[in-house]
Coordinates of C-alpha atoms in Angstrom, one line a residue:
M27 CA -49.4 83.2 143.7
S28 CA -49.3 86.0 146.6
P29 CA -50.3 89.6 145.9
R30 CA -47.3 92.3 146.1
P31 CA -47.7 94.1 149.4
M32 CA -50.5 96.4 150.2
K33 CA -49.2 100.3 150.3
P34 CA -50.5 101.7 153.4
R35 CA -53.4 104.3 153.0
P36 CA -54.2 107.3 154.7
Q37 CA -56.4 107.1 157.4
S38 CA -59.2 109.9 157.7
H39 CA -59.7 112.2 160.3
A40 CA -62.4 110.5 162.8
V41 CA -65.5 111.5 165.0
D42 CA -66.7 109.3 167.9
S43 CA -70.1 107.6 168.2
Q44 CA -72.0 110.4 168.9
G45 CA -71.0 112.4 165.7
K46 CA -68.6 114.5 167.8
P47 CA -64.8 115.3 166.0
Q48 CA -61.9 113.6 167.5
S49 CA -59.4 116.1 168.7
S50 CA -57.1 115.6 165.9
G51 CA -55.3 119.5 165.5
R52 CA -56.3 121.9 162.9
R53 CA -58.3 120.4 160.2
H54 CA -60.1 121.6 156.8
L55 CA -62.9 124.2 157.2
A56 CA -64.7 121.5 155.2
L57 CA -64.0 118.9 157.4
R58 CA -65.1 120.9 160.3
L59 CA -68.2 121.8 158.7
D60 CA -69.0 117.9 157.9
D61 CA -68.7 117.0 161.4
A62 CA -71.0 119.8 162.5
W63 CA -73.7 118.2 159.8
L64 CA -72.6 114.6 160.8
G65 CA -73.0 115.5 164.6
F66 CA -76.8 117.0 164.2
Q67 CA -77.7 114.2 161.6
T68 CA -76.6 111.4 164.1
R69 CA -78.4 113.2 167.0
L70 CA -81.7 113.7 165.2
A71 CA -81.4 110.0 164.2
I72 CA -81.2 108.9 167.7
R73 CA -84.0 111.2 168.5
R74 CA -86.2 109.7 166.0
G75 CA -85.4 105.9 167.1
R76 CA -83.1 105.0 163.9
V77 CA -81.1 102.1 164.5
E78 CA -77.8 100.8 163.4
T79 CA -78.2 99.1 159.8
V80 CA -75.5 97.4 157.7
I81 CA -75.9 98.2 154.1
P82 CA -73.6 95.6 152.2
Y83 CA -71.9 95.7 149.0
T84 CA -70.4 93.3 147.0
G85 CA -66.5 92.5 148.1
Y86 CA -63.7 90.5 146.2
G87 CA -60.4 89.1 146.9
S88 CA -58.0 86.2 146.6
T89 CA -57.7 82.7 147.9
S90 CA -55.7 84.4 150.6
W91 CA -57.4 87.6 151.4
V92 CA -60.6 89.4 150.7
R93 CA -61.9 93.4 150.6
V94 CA -65.1 93.7 152.6
L95 CA -67.2 96.5 151.5
A96 CA -70.2 98.0 153.5
R97 CA -71.6 101.1 154.7
V98 CA -73.2 101.2 158.3
V99 CA -76.2 103.8 158.8
R100 CA -79.1 105.0 161.1
S101 CA -82.4 104.2 159.5
D102 CA -86.0 103.1 160.0
P103 CA -86.4 100.2 161.7
R104 CA -89.2 99.6 159.1
D105 CA -86.4 99.9 156.5
A106 CA -83.9 97.9 158.1
A107 CA -84.8 94.6 156.9
G108 CA -84.9 95.8 153.4
H109 CA -81.3 96.3 153.4
A110 CA -80.4 93.0 153.7
K111 CA -81.7 92.1 150.2
P112 CA -80.5 95.3 148.1
L113 CA -81.6 93.8 144.9
Q114 CA -84.8 93.3 145.9
E115 CA -85.5 97.0 147.8
S116 CA -86.5 99.4 145.2
M117 CA -86.4 102.9 147.2
R118 CA -84.8 106.0 145.4
G119 CA -81.5 107.2 146.1
W120 CA -82.5 109.9 148.3
R121 CA -83.5 108.0 150.9
N122 CA -80.2 106.1 151.0
F123 CA -78.8 110.2 151.4
T124 CA -81.2 110.7 154.2
S125 CA -79.7 108.0 156.5
A126 CA -77.0 109.4 159.1
P127 CA -73.8 107.3 159.0
V128 CA -72.3 105.7 161.8
A129 CA -68.8 107.0 162.1
N130 CA -66.6 104.5 163.3
A131 CA -69.0 101.6 163.7
A132 CA -67.3 98.5 165.1
V133 CA -68.5 95.9 162.6
Q134 CA -68.3 91.7 162.9
V135 CA -67.6 90.0 159.9
T136 CA -68.0 86.4 159.5
I137 CA -66.5 84.3 156.7
A138 CA -66.2 80.7 156.6
G139 CA -67.4 80.6 160.4
T140 CA -64.4 83.0 161.8
V141 CA -65.4 86.3 163.1
H142 CA -63.5 89.5 162.4
E143 CA -63.7 92.5 163.9
V144 CA -63.3 95.7 161.6
V145 CA -63.8 99.6 161.9
A146 CA -65.7 102.0 159.4
D147 CA -64.4 105.0 158.6
R148 CA -65.8 108.8 159.8
G149 CA -68.5 108.1 156.7
G150 CA -70.0 104.7 157.7
V151 CA -68.0 103.1 155.1
V152 CA -66.6 99.5 155.7
D153 CA -63.3 99.1 153.5
A154 CA -61.2 96.3 154.8
R155 CA -58.6 93.8 153.7
I156 CA -58.8 90.6 155.7
P157 CA -56.8 87.2 155.5
V158 CA -58.4 84.2 154.6
V159 CA -58.3 80.7 152.9
L160 CA -61.3 80.1 150.4
D161 CA -61.5 78.6 147.1
A162 CA -62.2 80.7 143.6
G163 CA -65.4 81.4 143.0
W164 CA -68.6 83.0 144.8
H165 CA -69.0 82.9 148.6
T166 CA -71.2 84.5 151.1
I167 CA -70.4 86.4 154.3
T168 CA -72.0 87.9 156.8
L169 CA -72.1 91.4 158.7
R170 CA -73.7 92.8 161.8
S171 CA -72.6 96.3 164.0
G172 CA -73.8 96.5 167.4
E173 CA -77.3 95.2 167.5
S174 CA -78.5 95.2 163.7
R175 CA -79.7 92.4 161.9
I176 CA -77.3 90.5 160.5
V177 CA -76.7 91.0 156.8
E178 CA -75.3 88.7 153.8
A179 CA -72.8 90.3 151.5
P180 CA -71.5 88.4 148.4
I181 CA -67.5 87.8 147.8
E182 CA -66.0 87.0 144.4
I183 CA -62.4 85.1 144.9
V184 CA -60.8 85.6 142.1
A185 CA -58.7 82.2 140.9
D186 CA -54.7 82.4 141.6
D187 CA -54.4 81.8 137.7
A188 CA -57.1 84.0 136.6
D189 CA -54.9 86.3 134.1
F190 CA -58.1 88.3 132.3
G191 CA -60.6 90.7 133.6
V192 CA -62.9 93.6 132.8
V193 CA -63.1 96.9 134.9
S194 CA -65.9 99.1 133.2
D195 CA -66.9 102.4 134.1
I196 CA -70.8 103.2 134.8
D197 CA -72.2 106.6 133.7
D198 CA -72.5 106.7 129.8
T199 CA -70.7 103.4 129.3
V200 CA -73.1 100.8 130.5
M201 CA -76.3 103.2 131.3
V202 CA -76.8 106.1 128.8
T203 CA -77.5 109.0 131.1
A204 CA -78.4 111.7 128.7
L205 CA -78.0 114.8 131.7
P206 CA -75.9 117.4 131.8
R207 CA -72.8 116.2 134.0
P208 CA -73.5 119.1 136.4
F209 CA -76.9 117.8 137.3
L210 CA -76.3 113.9 136.3
A211 CA -75.4 112.8 139.9
A212 CA -78.3 114.6 141.9
W213 CA -80.5 113.1 139.0
N214 CA -79.5 109.9 139.5
T215 CA -78.9 109.9 143.2
F216 CA -82.0 111.9 144.5
V217 CA -84.8 111.2 141.6
L218 CA -84.6 108.5 139.6
N219 CA -84.5 104.8 140.7
E220 CA -83.2 101.7 138.6
H221 CA -86.3 101.0 136.5
A222 CA -86.3 104.7 134.8
R223 CA -82.3 104.3 133.7
T224 CA -81.1 103.3 130.2
P225 CA -78.9 100.4 129.3
T226 CA -76.3 101.3 126.9
P227 CA -77.3 99.3 123.7
G228 CA -75.4 95.8 123.4
M229 CA -73.2 96.4 126.5
A230 CA -74.7 93.7 128.3
V231 CA -74.4 91.2 124.9
L232 CA -70.7 92.2 125.4
Y233 CA -70.0 91.5 128.7
E234 CA -72.2 88.2 128.7
R235 CA -69.8 87.2 125.8
I236 CA -66.5 88.3 127.6
A237 CA -67.9 85.9 130.5
R238 CA -68.3 83.3 128.5
T239 CA -65.3 83.1 127.0
A240 CA -63.1 83.5 130.1
P241 CA -65.7 82.5 132.9
S242 CA -62.8 83.1 135.6
A243 CA -62.5 86.6 134.8
P244 CA -64.0 89.1 137.0
V245 CA -65.8 92.2 136.3
L246 CA -65.3 95.4 138.4
Y247 CA -67.2 98.2 137.8
L248 CA -65.4 101.6 138.6
S249 CA -67.7 104.9 139.0
T250 CA -67.4 108.0 140.9
G251 CA -70.5 107.8 142.1
A252 CA -71.1 107.6 145.7
W253 CA -71.7 104.3 147.9
N254 CA -74.8 105.4 148.7
V255 CA -76.3 104.5 145.5
A256 CA -74.4 101.0 145.2
P257 CA -77.9 99.0 146.0
T258 CA -79.8 101.0 143.3
L259 CA -76.6 100.5 140.7
S260 CA -76.5 96.7 141.8
R261 CA -80.1 96.5 140.6
F262 CA -79.8 98.1 137.4
L263 CA -77.0 96.1 136.6
S264 CA -78.9 92.7 137.7
R265 CA -82.2 94.2 135.9
N266 CA -80.2 94.3 132.8
L267 CA -78.4 91.1 132.9
Y268 CA -75.1 92.6 133.3
P269 CA -72.3 90.0 134.9
A270 CA -72.2 90.2 138.7
G271 CA -69.3 91.9 140.0
P272 CA -67.8 94.4 142.8
K273 CA -69.0 98.0 142.5
L274 CA -65.8 100.6 143.5
L275 CA -67.5 103.5 144.2
T276 CA -66.7 106.6 146.5
D277 CA -67.4 109.0 149.4
W278 CA -68.4 112.3 148.3
G279 CA -67.4 114.1 151.4
P280 CA -64.5 116.5 151.9
T281 CA -61.2 115.6 153.0
P282 CA -58.6 116.8 155.3
D283 CA -57.4 118.9 152.7
R284 CA -60.1 119.8 150.5
W285 CA -63.6 120.4 149.9
F286 CA -64.6 117.7 147.4
R287 CA -63.0 114.4 147.0
S288 CA -61.5 113.9 143.2
G289 CA -63.2 111.6 140.9
Q290 CA -60.4 110.9 138.8
E291 CA -57.9 110.4 142.0
H292 CA -60.7 108.0 142.8
K293 CA -60.2 105.9 139.4
R294 CA -56.5 106.1 139.3
N295 CA -56.0 104.7 143.0
S296 CA -58.5 102.0 142.3
L297 CA -56.5 100.9 139.2
E298 CA -53.0 101.5 141.0
R299 CA -54.7 99.0 143.6
L300 CA -56.1 96.1 141.3
A301 CA -52.5 96.3 139.9
E302 CA -51.2 96.1 143.3
E303 CA -53.8 93.2 144.4
F304 CA -53.4 91.3 140.9
P305 CA -50.3 91.6 139.3
H306 CA -50.9 88.6 136.8
I307 CA -54.1 90.2 135.6
K308 CA -54.4 92.0 132.4
W309 CA -57.4 94.2 132.4
L310 CA -59.9 95.3 129.6
L311 CA -60.4 98.4 130.5
V312 CA -63.9 100.1 129.5
G313 CA -65.0 103.5 129.3
D314 CA -66.4 106.5 127.0
D315 CA -64.8 109.2 125.7
G316 CA -66.9 112.1 127.3
Q317 CA -64.4 113.5 130.0
H318 CA -61.5 111.5 131.5
D319 CA -61.6 107.7 131.2
E320 CA -59.1 108.1 128.1
A321 CA -56.4 109.9 129.8
I322 CA -57.0 108.0 133.1
Y323 CA -56.8 104.6 131.3
S324 CA -53.8 105.7 129.2
E325 CA -51.9 106.8 132.0
F326 CA -52.7 103.7 134.1
A327 CA -51.5 101.5 130.8
Q328 CA -48.2 103.7 130.2
R329 CA -47.5 102.8 134.1
H330 CA -48.7 98.9 133.8
P331 CA -48.8 97.8 130.2
E332 CA -48.2 94.4 132.0
N333 CA -51.5 94.9 133.3
V334 CA -53.3 95.9 130.3
K335 CA -54.9 93.3 128.0
A336 CA -57.0 96.6 125.6
I337 CA -58.7 99.8 126.3
A338 CA -62.6 100.0 124.9
I339 CA -64.1 103.6 124.6
R340 CA -67.3 104.0 124.1
Q341 CA -68.2 107.2 121.6
L342 CA -70.7 109.3 122.7
S343 CA -73.0 110.9 120.3
A344 CA -72.9 114.3 119.2
G345 CA -75.7 114.7 121.8
E346 CA -74.8 112.7 124.6
A347 CA -71.6 114.3 124.2
V348 CA -73.0 117.9 124.2
L349 CA -74.3 116.8 127.7
A350 CA -71.4 115.5 129.3
G351 CA -69.5 118.8 128.4
G352 CA -67.7 117.6 125.4
R353 CA -65.7 114.8 124.2
S354 CA -62.1 114.1 126.2
K355 CA -59.8 116.8 124.4
S356 CA -56.7 114.9 125.3
G357 CA -57.8 111.2 123.9
G358 CA -55.0 108.5 124.5
Q359 CA -52.0 109.1 124.7
P360 CA -49.4 106.4 123.1
T361 CA -49.5 103.1 124.9
P362 CA -47.0 100.6 123.0
G363 CA -48.5 97.4 122.9
V364 CA -51.7 98.0 124.2
P365 CA -54.2 98.0 121.4
W366 CA -57.2 101.0 121.8
I367 CA -61.0 100.1 120.4
Y368 CA -63.6 102.8 119.4
A369 CA -66.8 102.0 119.2
P370 CA -70.5 103.5 119.7
D371 CA -72.2 100.6 121.3
G372 CA -71.4 97.1 122.4
A373 CA -72.2 95.6 118.8
G374 CA -69.1 97.6 117.5
M375 CA -67.0 96.7 120.6
S376 CA -67.7 93.3 120.3
A377 CA -66.6 92.9 116.8
R378 CA -63.4 94.8 117.5
L379 CA -62.7 92.8 120.6
E380 CA -63.3 89.6 118.2
E381 CA -60.6 90.7 115.8
L382 CA -58.1 91.1 118.7
G383 CA -59.3 87.5 119.9
V384 CA -60.4 88.9 123.3
I385 CA -63.8 87.4 122.3
R386 CA -64.2 84.1 120.6
S387 CA -66.6 83.9 118.2
E388 CA -68.0 81.1 118.8
V389 CA -69.9 82.0 122.2
R390 CA -72.0 83.8 120.4
S391 CA -75.2 81.4 119.8
A392 CA -78.8 82.0 117.7
D393 CA -80.2 82.3 121.4
D394 CA -78.5 85.4 122.2
P395 CA -81.0 88.6 122.7
E396 CA -80.4 91.3 119.7
E397 CA -79.2 94.6 120.8
G398 CA -82.1 96.3 120.9
E399 CA -83.5 93.6 123.2
V400 CA -81.4 94.2 125.7
G401 CA -82.9 97.4 127.5
T402 CA -86.0 95.3 127.8
A403 CA -85.1 92.5 130.1
S404 CA -88.0 91.2 132.2
E405 CA -87.8 91.9 135.9

């Protein structure tokens, strides 16, 4: 099954390899300031002997194409080897932010023995779609930038006949943040590592039941978090027994016309892209009622009812809702043919999804962990 043709996406204004902005006419003040900061970071990193390092992220694709995700930064040579295995690296998020990105880095991507050349954006982020011929399942690709170490990245190839998948929010959906939203990003990024984060009760068990009901269903984690924290999130999900899957994150930097990127637009655009890439998949959309998930999922379901199996919303506790800045005021708008379920935890969602036939009751065995045991998974 061939995907619908992808719409062209706007390209960011670029800077050269020394962090200097390329000439592109008048640009937004935020972008000019960001270019100046990037140039300073780059010069300082070079003087300190920092080396190009590729941080690989989990990619995905079909049997005819893959989406490769990674980031190229200048890091301490002693840390470079650690980035090759992000699940084993236990550094706090702030260290990911202190590494200078390598703007427009040329990256060699090797897939099934074939080398492809791709280019990172101005923030060092590689987000490339590459034609391939691969079987469904998990594959490993390698990436290298300049003289950097060769690193491996997992790629999930979705089967051509797959008709179901999961798109899940992260904060307050699979992990409990319990922090005011204005401080959440800074706290998670600069202070905590994955050992200090708390999984949402029952959600890992829910996702495991979904995976056993539909073994070929992809699970993607959609968040407004920055790419810098992807290794930390990967370790958190693995440690707490969530199914492996790509993380769809964003870059916090400015755009050509605004000071900050919109997290809501990132989620909307990511969902639209998935509808284009996998037109035959119906997604279970999982989020929380803290702010915008209900509205974003509702809009998507109204535009693409053929791509939505159900919408599952975790109800925050009264305390969590206060810290999140209140509950969504709009809620979900009418989405004919698309069921909505609400529950405070994974156990409640699991029961409702069983009623809808999304999960088969027989997939749960006596050996499954109880809801309270999910957060105590061994390292």
